[in-house]
Amino acid sequence: RGRREEARELSRARASGEFKCKNFESLVISIKKPIGKVKRIAFLGAGKRKSMSVDLWRRLMSAAVIISRKACYAKVAFLCDEAGERVVQALVEGAYLGNFNSGSYKTKKTGFGWVKSIELVVTRQVPRKKMKALEAGVKRGCVFGEYTNVARSLVNEPSNILTPRTLANRAEKYGIGAGLAVDILGEDEIRDLNMGLVLGVAQGSSEPPRVVVMKHNPPGIRGGPVLGFVGKGVTFDTGGISIKPANNMDKMKGDMAGAAAVIGAMCILSELKAPVRAIGIIPAAENMLGANALNPGDVLRSASGKTVEVLNTDAEGRLLLGDGIWYAQELGATHLVDIATLTGACVVALGNTTSGLFGTPGWWVDQIELASTRAGDRSWQLPVFEDYSEALKSEIADFANIGGREAGAITAALFIKEFVDELPWGHLDIAGTSWAEEQQPYQLKGATGTAVRTLAELALNV
Ligand code: BES
Ligand code: ZN
Ligand code: ZN
């Protein structure tokens, strides 16, 4: 407030235009007369007061942590003048998001330091009776942040390490650690269930498929919805015989980000003892080409009995999801959401910041959208009008696995819808949002952990 030299320096920087207070812009000032152990003050721009939001708080904290790590500040305090339960949760999430290392295989130590402790200082009187709520916000933020990072580390893992078998084992490890019941179906069990679509995708690879079932069954909860989360778990997508170009094919190690989101979210529900039943299904396979691989034109029979002509072996995610959705319903799910790095078309439509959101009926899709807003995972609704299904017609089977060139993200969603029996169903296409190609002030490069918190927020608010 102008009393100290540092405050005057901030005013000077504002006046000269050195510090414009734009979002994430920072100004670091060294302390001349020490205040306790404080050595530096970093001012972080947050734009205009009226455009402040919970998500901006989340991002500001993440940016603050990234700045601190670059400068090797291990112990920091974050001062803010807002302290709702949601703001506090978001701030803690932001701290986790910034304090993440993608799991490097470099043999020499590189990169940023770690922030070891963060003191959250609210520069406003908080009524005593609000403290409990704030503590709950901190707790939730820790769990949400921790499991978002679990999902990120799975997505970052290369495909020679993270095969369908390892993905299943990790799901089991994290799931049991969090208190879930986890079941891994092997090839024989997958065959016994007639999951021809899963087997078809996997048949070109020497790595056998897996289907993981994670159950959150809180004691005392009888009625109410049973959420079914189905995540695409393609541990590497070469495209199969319809092979992808070499450029950026390495990114296809992340084609299991939907599966990672389901694992993260299911663990959160268990850790927080969410009062709702939920089932997570992860159909996992590697999409390879080889002597045993699917050929374009091959026909598969799904577990639901419907037949599919595989016109393009690169449209494999929807095949896994078809059988996965069927199984979620078999196990008693009443409300479905599937999550998948499904189409390049969705990236063309919405870019890298926003996931495509599809489904029916509208109130259920709206609820997912609300959850994604709360989570700071952006999503935007696209339509699933029946007419679009025309594009999927096949001469020889019930339908084909691709539509035409147009509306590719939508026809993919409509393919999945063929396996939904009149339940509320939503579909998140995270092809563009699961991986950050460039670093942002508030976001590290690599896996983002998108949709983990969306699913958890959804479940905590149904
Ligand atoms: N895994 C890809 C989609 C993808 C693209 C994810 C870019 C992440 C970044 C998916 O299996 C795929 O290959 N989809 C095809 C579908 C097409 C053949 C109808 C696509 O989008 O090109
Ligand atoms: Zn593909
Ligand atoms: Zn794929």
Short mmCIF file of C-alpha atoms and ligand atoms in Angstrom, two decimals:
data_model
loop_
_atom_site.label_atom_id
_atom_site.label_comp_id
_atom_site.label_asym_id
_atom_site.label_seq_id
_atom_site.Cartn_x
_atom_site.Cartn_y
_atom_site.Cartn_z
CA ARG A 1 0.00 0.00 0.00
CA GLY A 2 2.80 2.42 -0.78
CA ARG A 3 4.40 2.17 2.64
CA ARG A 4 7.23 -0.04 1.61
CA GLU A 5 9.91 0.39 -0.99
CA GLU A 6 8.66 -2.78 -2.80
CA ALA A 7 5.18 -1.34 -3.19
CA ARG A 8 6.66 1.81 -4.70
CA GLU A 9 8.66 -0.32 -7.11
CA LEU A 10 5.49 -2.07 -8.22
CA SER A 11 3.81 1.29 -8.77
CA ARG A 12 6.78 2.50 -10.80
CA ALA A 13 6.74 -0.67 -12.93
CA ARG A 14 2.99 -0.20 -13.51
CA ALA A 15 3.44 3.45 -14.43
CA SER A 16 6.34 2.85 -16.83
CA GLY A 17 4.55 -0.03 -18.57
CA GLU A 18 7.17 -2.56 -17.50
CA PHE A 19 4.45 -4.51 -15.68
CA LYS A 20 1.10 -4.40 -17.45
CA CYS A 21 -0.64 -6.85 -15.13
CA LYS A 22 -1.67 -9.07 -18.02
CA ASN A 23 -2.57 -12.65 -17.13
CA PHE A 24 0.47 -14.60 -15.92
CA GLU A 25 2.88 -11.70 -16.43
CA SER A 26 5.28 -11.61 -13.51
CA LEU A 27 7.44 -9.07 -11.75
CA VAL A 28 9.97 -10.27 -9.19
CA ILE A 29 11.24 -7.80 -6.61
CA SER A 30 13.99 -8.46 -4.10
CA ILE A 31 13.24 -7.47 -0.53
CA LYS A 32 15.55 -4.81 0.86
CA LYS A 33 14.45 -4.67 4.50
CA PRO A 34 13.65 -8.29 5.33
CA ILE A 35 10.13 -9.29 6.40
CA GLY A 36 10.86 -12.46 8.37
CA LYS A 37 12.40 -14.96 5.95
CA VAL A 38 10.86 -13.47 2.83
CA LYS A 39 13.56 -12.79 0.23
CA ARG A 40 11.58 -12.10 -2.92
CA ILE A 41 8.12 -11.00 -3.84
CA ALA A 42 6.71 -12.05 -7.21
CA PHE A 43 3.69 -10.14 -8.47
CA LEU A 44 1.60 -12.15 -10.87
CA GLY A 45 -0.70 -10.42 -13.32
CA ALA A 46 -4.34 -11.48 -13.30
CA GLY A 47 -5.96 -9.00 -15.67
CA LYS A 48 -9.15 -7.22 -14.74
CA ARG A 49 -10.96 -7.92 -11.48
CA LYS A 50 -14.25 -8.58 -13.28
CA SER A 51 -12.75 -11.34 -15.43
CA MET A 52 -11.44 -13.22 -12.40
CA SER A 53 -12.69 -16.83 -12.23
CA VAL A 54 -12.10 -20.01 -10.30
CA ASP A 55 -10.21 -21.44 -13.27
CA LEU A 56 -7.99 -18.37 -13.50
CA TRP A 57 -7.06 -18.86 -9.84
CA ARG A 58 -6.14 -22.46 -10.68
CA ARG A 59 -3.97 -21.34 -13.56
CA LEU A 60 -2.37 -18.52 -11.59
CA MET A 61 -1.27 -20.92 -8.90
CA SER A 62 0.09 -23.32 -11.49
CA ALA A 63 2.00 -20.43 -13.13
CA ALA A 64 3.33 -19.33 -9.74
CA VAL A 65 4.63 -22.82 -9.06
CA ILE A 66 6.25 -23.10 -12.49
CA ILE A 67 7.97 -19.70 -12.00
CA SER A 68 9.14 -20.80 -8.55
CA ARG A 69 10.50 -24.09 -9.86
CA LYS A 70 12.47 -22.34 -12.60
CA ALA A 71 14.01 -20.02 -10.01
CA CYS A 72 14.53 -22.91 -7.54
CA TYR A 73 12.35 -21.39 -4.84
CA ALA A 74 11.54 -24.46 -2.77
CA LYS A 75 9.46 -22.73 -0.13
CA VAL A 76 6.83 -20.24 -1.20
CA ALA A 77 3.77 -18.45 0.09
CA PHE A 78 0.87 -17.58 -2.20
CA LEU A 79 -1.17 -14.55 -1.25
CA CYS A 80 -4.67 -14.10 -2.55
CA ASP A 81 -7.72 -12.12 -1.51
CA GLU A 82 -10.39 -14.71 -2.23
CA ALA A 83 -11.16 -17.79 -0.24
CA GLY A 84 -14.27 -19.69 -1.28
CA GLU A 85 -14.21 -23.46 -1.01
CA ARG A 86 -14.01 -23.82 -4.80
CA VAL A 87 -11.25 -21.23 -5.13
CA VAL A 88 -9.18 -22.98 -2.50
CA GLN A 89 -9.71 -26.36 -4.16
CA ALA A 90 -8.67 -24.88 -7.52
CA LEU A 91 -5.58 -23.24 -6.02
CA VAL A 92 -4.43 -26.53 -4.55
CA GLU A 93 -5.09 -28.30 -7.85
CA GLY A 94 -3.07 -25.63 -9.63
CA ALA A 95 -0.18 -26.22 -7.26
CA TYR A 96 -0.15 -29.92 -8.16
CA LEU A 97 -0.45 -29.20 -11.86
CA GLY A 98 2.61 -26.94 -11.80
CA ASN A 99 4.62 -29.22 -9.55
CA PHE A 100 4.77 -32.16 -11.91
CA ASN A 101 7.57 -33.95 -13.65
CA SER A 102 6.69 -36.05 -16.63
CA GLY A 103 8.85 -38.97 -15.54
CA SER A 104 12.07 -38.61 -17.46
CA TYR A 105 14.34 -41.38 -18.68
CA LYS A 106 17.31 -39.03 -18.84
CA THR A 107 20.24 -40.38 -16.87
CA LYS A 108 21.52 -36.92 -15.98
CA LYS A 109 19.51 -34.74 -13.66
CA THR A 110 17.87 -31.91 -15.58
CA GLY A 111 14.97 -29.57 -15.44
CA PHE A 112 13.33 -27.57 -12.73
CA GLY A 113 13.54 -27.81 -8.99
CA TRP A 114 10.55 -28.75 -6.89
CA VAL A 115 8.39 -26.58 -4.75
CA LYS A 116 8.50 -28.37 -1.41
CA SER A 117 5.96 -26.33 0.50
CA ILE A 118 3.33 -23.75 -0.26
CA GLU A 119 1.68 -21.60 2.33
CA LEU A 120 -1.69 -20.32 1.21
CA VAL A 121 -2.26 -16.89 2.70
CA VAL A 122 -5.69 -15.34 2.43
CA THR A 123 -5.38 -11.61 2.86
CA ARG A 124 -8.95 -11.26 4.06
CA GLN A 125 -10.78 -12.14 7.22
CA VAL A 126 -12.28 -15.64 6.92
CA PRO A 127 -15.18 -16.31 9.32
CA ARG A 128 -14.41 -19.17 11.70
CA LYS A 129 -17.37 -21.20 10.56
CA LYS A 130 -16.08 -21.15 6.99
CA MET A 131 -12.79 -22.78 7.93
CA LYS A 132 -14.20 -26.34 7.78
CA ALA A 133 -15.35 -25.80 4.21
CA LEU A 134 -11.97 -24.41 3.23
CA GLU A 135 -10.22 -27.41 4.74
CA ALA A 136 -12.51 -29.67 2.71
CA GLY A 137 -11.53 -27.64 -0.36
CA VAL A 138 -7.85 -28.17 0.38
CA LYS A 139 -8.39 -31.91 0.86
CA ARG A 140 -10.33 -32.21 -2.38
CA GLY A 141 -7.73 -30.14 -4.22
CA CYS A 142 -4.96 -32.46 -3.03
CA VAL A 143 -6.75 -35.60 -4.17
CA PHE A 144 -7.87 -34.07 -7.47
CA GLY A 145 -4.36 -32.77 -8.13
CA GLU A 146 -2.59 -35.96 -7.18
CA TYR A 147 -4.68 -38.17 -9.46
CA THR A 148 -4.59 -35.73 -12.34
CA ASN A 149 -0.83 -36.17 -12.14
CA VAL A 150 -1.17 -39.95 -11.98
CA ALA A 151 -3.08 -39.81 -15.26
CA ARG A 152 -0.45 -37.51 -16.78
CA SER A 153 2.37 -39.83 -15.85
CA LEU A 154 0.54 -42.77 -17.48
CA VAL A 155 0.02 -40.80 -20.69
CA ASN A 156 3.66 -39.71 -20.80
CA GLU A 157 4.87 -43.30 -20.49
CA PRO A 158 6.21 -44.73 -23.77
CA SER A 159 4.45 -47.68 -25.38
CA ASN A 160 7.32 -50.14 -24.90
CA ILE A 161 6.82 -49.67 -21.16
CA LEU A 162 3.08 -49.13 -21.06
CA THR A 163 1.58 -52.05 -22.98
CA PRO A 164 -2.06 -53.10 -22.44
CA ARG A 165 -0.84 -55.48 -19.76
CA THR A 166 1.16 -52.81 -17.92
CA LEU A 167 -1.69 -50.33 -18.25
CA ALA A 168 -3.98 -52.90 -16.62
CA ASN A 169 -1.46 -53.61 -13.87
CA ARG A 170 -1.02 -49.91 -13.14
CA ALA A 171 -4.78 -49.44 -13.03
CA GLU A 172 -4.91 -52.27 -10.52
CA LYS A 173 -2.06 -50.84 -8.45
CA TYR A 174 -3.51 -47.33 -8.24
CA GLY A 175 -7.08 -48.60 -7.91
CA ILE A 176 -6.38 -50.96 -5.05
CA GLY A 177 -4.20 -48.32 -3.41
CA ALA A 178 -7.20 -45.97 -3.46
CA GLY A 179 -9.60 -48.63 -2.17
CA LEU A 180 -11.38 -49.69 -5.36
CA ALA A 181 -12.25 -53.23 -6.42
CA VAL A 182 -10.27 -53.96 -9.60
CA ASP A 183 -10.73 -56.83 -12.01
CA ILE A 184 -8.50 -57.48 -15.03
CA LEU A 185 -9.97 -59.52 -17.87
CA GLY A 186 -7.42 -61.47 -19.90
CA GLU A 187 -7.73 -62.62 -23.49
CA ASP A 188 -9.73 -65.75 -22.66
CA GLU A 189 -12.26 -63.83 -20.62
CA ILE A 190 -12.53 -61.20 -23.34
CA ARG A 191 -13.21 -64.02 -25.82
CA ASP A 192 -15.78 -65.61 -23.49
CA LEU A 193 -17.65 -62.29 -23.45
CA ASN A 194 -17.58 -62.23 -27.29
CA MET A 195 -15.86 -58.86 -27.40
CA GLY A 196 -15.02 -59.19 -31.07
CA LEU A 197 -14.27 -55.49 -31.47
CA VAL A 198 -11.60 -55.48 -28.75
CA LEU A 199 -10.08 -58.70 -30.12
CA GLY A 200 -10.14 -57.31 -33.66
CA VAL A 201 -8.18 -54.19 -32.72
CA ALA A 202 -5.66 -56.23 -30.74
CA GLN A 203 -5.12 -59.03 -33.25
CA GLY A 204 -2.27 -57.35 -35.13
CA SER A 205 -0.15 -56.97 -32.02
CA SER A 206 1.94 -59.48 -30.11
CA GLU A 207 0.70 -57.70 -26.99
CA PRO A 208 -2.57 -59.22 -25.80
CA PRO A 209 -5.53 -56.96 -24.96
CA ARG A 210 -6.93 -56.37 -21.51
CA VAL A 211 -10.21 -55.07 -20.18
CA VAL A 212 -9.97 -53.48 -16.75
CA VAL A 213 -13.01 -53.08 -14.50
CA MET A 214 -12.75 -50.70 -11.54
CA LYS A 215 -15.63 -50.51 -9.09
CA HIS A 216 -16.48 -47.89 -6.52
CA ASN A 217 -19.20 -49.33 -4.32
CA PRO A 218 -19.56 -47.16 -1.20
CA PRO A 219 -21.21 -48.95 1.72
CA GLY A 220 -24.82 -48.02 2.36
CA ILE A 221 -25.50 -46.62 -1.09
CA ARG A 222 -28.28 -48.70 -2.67
CA GLY A 223 -30.49 -46.69 -4.99
CA GLY A 224 -29.47 -43.83 -7.22
CA PRO A 225 -27.43 -43.83 -10.38
CA VAL A 226 -24.58 -46.17 -11.25
CA LEU A 227 -22.09 -44.19 -13.29
CA GLY A 228 -20.28 -46.00 -16.07
CA PHE A 229 -17.04 -44.42 -17.26
CA VAL A 230 -15.45 -46.01 -20.33
CA GLY A 231 -11.95 -44.89 -21.38
CA LYS A 232 -10.14 -45.65 -24.64
CA GLY A 233 -6.94 -47.48 -23.80
CA VAL A 234 -4.93 -47.73 -27.01
CA THR A 235 -1.36 -47.94 -25.71
CA PHE A 236 -0.06 -47.20 -29.20
CA ASP A 237 -1.94 -46.35 -32.36
CA THR A 238 0.05 -47.01 -35.54
CA GLY A 239 -3.21 -46.85 -37.47
CA GLY A 240 -2.89 -50.54 -38.30
CA ILE A 241 -2.89 -51.48 -42.01
CA SER A 242 -4.44 -48.04 -42.67
CA ILE A 243 -1.11 -46.82 -41.32
CA LYS A 244 -0.52 -43.28 -40.06
CA PRO A 245 2.18 -41.00 -41.52
CA ALA A 246 5.51 -41.02 -39.65
CA ASN A 247 5.26 -37.38 -38.57
CA ASN A 248 4.17 -37.14 -34.93
CA MET A 249 3.29 -40.80 -34.77
CA ASP A 250 5.24 -40.90 -31.49
CA LYS A 251 2.39 -38.94 -29.89
CA MET A 252 0.21 -42.00 -30.33
CA LYS A 253 1.72 -43.40 -27.13
CA GLY A 254 -0.85 -41.10 -25.55
CA ASP A 255 -3.83 -42.75 -27.20
CA MET A 256 -4.79 -44.15 -23.81
CA ALA A 257 -5.46 -40.75 -22.21
CA GLY A 258 -9.15 -41.62 -21.91
CA ALA A 259 -8.22 -44.72 -19.94
CA ALA A 260 -5.89 -42.65 -17.76
CA ALA A 261 -8.74 -40.20 -17.06
CA VAL A 262 -10.99 -43.05 -15.94
CA ILE A 263 -8.28 -44.48 -13.67
CA GLY A 264 -7.64 -41.07 -12.10
CA ALA A 265 -11.30 -40.25 -11.60
CA MET A 266 -12.20 -43.64 -10.13
CA CYS A 267 -9.35 -43.33 -7.62
CA ILE A 268 -10.55 -39.85 -6.62
CA LEU A 269 -14.08 -41.14 -5.96
CA SER A 270 -12.75 -43.86 -3.73
CA GLU A 271 -10.30 -41.61 -1.84
CA LEU A 272 -13.04 -39.06 -1.18
CA LYS A 273 -15.64 -41.73 -0.38
CA ALA A 274 -18.00 -40.17 -2.93
CA PRO A 275 -21.58 -41.22 -2.11
CA VAL A 276 -22.35 -42.62 -5.56
CA ARG A 277 -21.70 -45.94 -7.25
CA ALA A 278 -19.40 -45.93 -10.25
CA ILE A 279 -17.84 -48.43 -12.63
CA GLY A 280 -14.76 -47.69 -14.72
CA ILE A 281 -14.16 -49.78 -17.84
CA ILE A 282 -10.90 -49.70 -19.74
CA PRO A 283 -10.65 -51.67 -22.96
CA ALA A 284 -6.92 -51.71 -23.69
CA ALA A 285 -5.12 -52.81 -26.85
CA GLU A 286 -2.23 -51.91 -29.12
CA ASN A 287 -3.19 -51.03 -32.68
CA MET A 288 -0.44 -52.63 -34.77
CA LEU A 289 -0.03 -53.81 -38.31
CA GLY A 290 1.34 -57.22 -39.22
CA ALA A 291 0.43 -60.60 -40.61
CA ASN A 292 -2.41 -61.03 -38.15
CA ALA A 293 -3.73 -57.50 -38.31
CA LEU A 294 -7.20 -56.54 -39.45
CA ASN A 295 -7.52 -55.68 -43.12
CA PRO A 296 -9.77 -52.89 -44.34
CA GLY A 297 -13.10 -54.45 -45.22
CA ASP A 298 -12.94 -57.08 -42.47
CA VAL A 299 -16.16 -57.64 -40.56
CA LEU A 300 -16.24 -57.99 -36.78
CA ARG A 301 -19.03 -59.09 -34.45
CA SER A 302 -19.33 -57.03 -31.29
CA ALA A 303 -20.30 -58.32 -27.86
CA SER A 304 -23.68 -56.67 -28.33
CA GLY A 305 -24.20 -58.83 -31.43
CA LYS A 306 -24.04 -55.95 -33.93
CA THR A 307 -21.63 -56.39 -36.84
CA VAL A 308 -19.12 -53.79 -38.01
CA GLU A 309 -17.27 -53.44 -41.30
CA VAL A 310 -13.81 -52.05 -40.56
CA LEU A 311 -13.29 -49.75 -43.53
CA ASN A 312 -10.36 -48.04 -41.84
CA THR A 313 -8.22 -49.78 -39.25
CA ASP A 314 -7.17 -46.40 -37.84
CA ALA A 315 -10.69 -45.82 -36.52
CA GLU A 316 -9.95 -48.33 -33.75
CA GLY A 317 -10.89 -46.35 -30.65
CA ARG A 318 -14.61 -46.48 -31.37
CA LEU A 319 -14.35 -50.26 -31.75
CA LEU A 320 -12.90 -50.63 -28.26
CA LEU A 321 -15.50 -48.23 -26.88
CA GLY A 322 -18.37 -50.14 -28.52
CA ASP A 323 -17.56 -53.28 -26.55
CA GLY A 324 -16.61 -51.24 -23.47
CA ILE A 325 -19.96 -49.43 -23.41
CA TRP A 326 -21.78 -52.71 -23.83
CA TYR A 327 -19.93 -54.17 -20.86
CA ALA A 328 -20.59 -51.13 -18.64
CA GLN A 329 -24.31 -51.68 -19.26
CA GLU A 330 -23.99 -55.42 -18.60
CA LEU A 331 -22.49 -54.56 -15.23
CA GLY A 332 -25.41 -52.30 -14.36
CA ALA A 333 -24.36 -48.78 -15.30
CA THR A 334 -27.32 -46.41 -15.56
CA HIS A 335 -25.51 -43.27 -16.75
CA LEU A 336 -22.61 -43.44 -19.22
CA VAL A 337 -19.68 -41.26 -20.16
CA ASP A 338 -16.96 -42.38 -22.53
CA ILE A 339 -13.67 -40.53 -22.86
CA ALA A 340 -11.33 -40.95 -25.80
CA THR A 341 -8.57 -39.44 -27.89
CA LEU A 342 -10.88 -40.27 -30.73
CA THR A 343 -10.57 -38.08 -33.82
CA GLY A 344 -8.24 -35.69 -35.61
CA ALA A 345 -11.46 -34.07 -36.85
CA CYS A 346 -12.21 -32.90 -33.31
CA VAL A 347 -8.78 -31.24 -33.16
CA VAL A 348 -9.55 -29.48 -36.44
CA ALA A 349 -12.90 -28.30 -35.07
CA LEU A 350 -11.90 -27.15 -31.57
CA GLY A 351 -8.11 -27.02 -31.41
CA ASN A 352 -5.99 -27.90 -28.40
CA THR A 353 -7.81 -26.08 -25.63
CA THR A 354 -11.31 -27.52 -25.79
CA SER A 355 -12.64 -31.07 -25.83
CA GLY A 356 -15.61 -32.08 -27.98
CA LEU A 357 -18.66 -33.02 -25.93
CA PHE A 358 -21.43 -35.15 -27.40
CA GLY A 359 -24.33 -37.19 -26.10
CA THR A 360 -27.97 -37.45 -25.24
CA PRO A 361 -30.26 -36.41 -23.60
CA GLY A 362 -29.44 -32.73 -23.30
CA TRP A 363 -29.71 -32.48 -19.50
CA TRP A 364 -27.08 -35.17 -19.06
CA VAL A 365 -24.70 -33.53 -21.54
CA ASP A 366 -25.28 -30.18 -19.80
CA GLN A 367 -24.33 -31.78 -16.51
CA ILE A 368 -21.07 -33.06 -18.00
CA GLU A 369 -20.38 -29.61 -19.42
CA LEU A 370 -20.93 -28.03 -16.01
CA ALA A 371 -18.56 -30.55 -14.44
CA SER A 372 -15.92 -29.79 -17.05
CA THR A 373 -16.21 -26.07 -16.35
CA ARG A 374 -15.81 -26.67 -12.62
CA ALA A 375 -12.80 -28.85 -13.33
CA GLY A 376 -11.07 -26.34 -15.57
CA ASP A 377 -11.22 -28.85 -18.44
CA ARG A 378 -12.87 -26.94 -21.23
CA SER A 379 -15.43 -28.66 -23.42
CA TRP A 380 -17.91 -27.61 -26.06
CA GLN A 381 -21.05 -29.38 -27.25
CA LEU A 382 -21.40 -30.70 -30.79
CA PRO A 383 -24.61 -32.27 -32.11
CA VAL A 384 -25.49 -35.93 -32.57
CA PHE A 385 -28.48 -35.57 -34.90
CA GLU A 386 -29.61 -38.95 -36.19
CA ASP A 387 -29.13 -37.94 -39.84
CA TYR A 388 -25.40 -38.04 -39.41
CA SER A 389 -25.60 -41.85 -38.99
CA GLU A 390 -26.29 -42.14 -42.72
CA ALA A 391 -22.56 -41.75 -43.23
CA LEU A 392 -21.86 -45.01 -41.39
CA LYS A 393 -23.81 -47.32 -43.68
CA SER A 394 -22.16 -50.50 -44.85
CA GLU A 395 -22.98 -52.82 -47.75
CA ILE A 396 -22.19 -55.93 -45.81
CA ALA A 397 -22.49 -55.30 -42.05
CA ASP A 398 -24.82 -53.39 -39.69
CA PHE A 399 -22.60 -50.35 -40.10
CA ALA A 400 -19.07 -49.26 -40.98
CA ASN A 401 -16.51 -47.84 -38.58
CA ILE A 402 -15.99 -44.60 -40.54
CA GLY A 403 -18.18 -41.95 -42.09
CA GLY A 404 -17.05 -39.69 -44.89
CA ARG A 405 -14.62 -36.80 -44.76
CA GLU A 406 -17.22 -34.48 -43.25
CA ALA A 407 -18.13 -34.10 -39.57
CA GLY A 408 -15.64 -36.78 -38.54
CA ALA A 409 -15.90 -36.12 -34.81
CA ILE A 410 -19.69 -36.35 -34.95
CA THR A 411 -19.90 -39.53 -37.01
CA ALA A 412 -17.42 -41.11 -34.57
CA ALA A 413 -19.76 -40.18 -31.70
CA LEU A 414 -22.71 -41.65 -33.59
CA PHE A 415 -20.82 -44.90 -34.06
CA ILE A 416 -20.44 -45.16 -30.28
CA LYS A 417 -24.12 -44.28 -29.80
CA GLU A 418 -25.02 -47.46 -31.70
CA PHE A 419 -23.94 -49.38 -28.60
CA VAL A 420 -25.90 -47.34 -26.05
CA ASP A 421 -29.29 -48.79 -25.03
CA GLU A 422 -31.35 -45.69 -24.32
CA LEU A 423 -29.35 -44.63 -21.27
CA PRO A 424 -28.10 -41.13 -20.63
CA TRP A 425 -24.79 -41.09 -22.43
CA GLY A 426 -22.02 -38.55 -22.95
CA HIS A 427 -18.85 -38.71 -25.00
CA LEU A 428 -15.74 -36.55 -24.57
CA ASP A 429 -13.32 -36.40 -27.48
CA ILE A 430 -10.00 -35.37 -25.92
CA ALA A 431 -7.77 -35.88 -28.98
CA GLY A 432 -6.75 -32.21 -28.94
CA THR A 433 -6.67 -31.55 -25.21
CA SER A 434 -4.86 -34.53 -23.71
CA TRP A 435 -1.42 -33.36 -24.82
CA ALA A 436 0.14 -29.88 -24.65
CA GLU A 437 2.47 -29.37 -27.58
CA GLU A 438 3.74 -26.06 -26.26
CA GLN A 439 4.38 -24.82 -22.78
CA GLN A 440 2.07 -22.13 -21.43
CA PRO A 441 2.79 -20.05 -18.33
CA TYR A 442 0.20 -22.17 -16.50
CA GLN A 443 0.79 -25.49 -18.24
CA LEU A 444 3.79 -27.74 -18.66
CA LYS A 445 4.46 -29.51 -21.92
CA GLY A 446 3.16 -33.03 -22.37
CA ALA A 447 0.19 -34.84 -20.90
CA THR A 448 -2.45 -32.55 -19.38
CA GLY A 449 -4.56 -35.02 -17.40
CA THR A 450 -7.69 -33.63 -19.01
CA ALA A 451 -11.07 -35.15 -18.06
CA VAL A 452 -9.86 -36.67 -14.77
CA ARG A 453 -11.36 -33.86 -12.74
CA THR A 454 -14.38 -33.51 -15.06
CA LEU A 455 -15.44 -37.09 -14.31
CA ALA A 456 -14.76 -36.68 -10.60
CA GLU A 457 -16.72 -33.40 -10.41
CA LEU A 458 -19.56 -35.02 -12.32
CA ALA A 459 -19.73 -37.92 -9.89
CA LEU A 460 -19.52 -35.66 -6.83
CA ASN A 461 -22.41 -33.54 -8.09
CA VAL A 462 -24.92 -36.04 -9.52
N1 BES B 1 -6.02 -41.85 -32.06
C1 BES B 1 -6.55 -41.30 -33.25
C2 BES B 1 -7.08 -39.89 -33.08
C3 BES B 1 -6.10 -38.81 -32.66
C4 BES B 1 -5.62 -37.92 -33.61
C5 BES B 1 -5.70 -38.67 -31.36
C6 BES B 1 -4.75 -36.91 -33.23
C7 BES B 1 -4.81 -37.68 -30.99
C8 BES B 1 -4.35 -36.80 -31.93
C9 BES B 1 -7.70 -42.16 -33.78
O1 BES B 1 -7.62 -43.51 -33.52
C10 BES B 1 -7.69 -42.01 -35.26
O2 BES B 1 -6.72 -42.36 -35.86
N2 BES B 1 -8.77 -41.47 -35.83
C11 BES B 1 -8.88 -41.29 -37.24
C12 BES B 1 -10.27 -41.65 -37.66
C13 BES B 1 -10.47 -41.68 -39.15
C14 BES B 1 -9.71 -42.85 -39.74
C15 BES B 1 -11.93 -41.80 -39.45
C16 BES B 1 -8.59 -39.82 -37.54
O3 BES B 1 -9.01 -38.95 -36.78
O4 BES B 1 -7.92 -39.57 -38.53
ZN ZN B 2 -6.49 -44.61 -34.94
ZN ZN B 3 -6.53 -44.01 -31.76
#
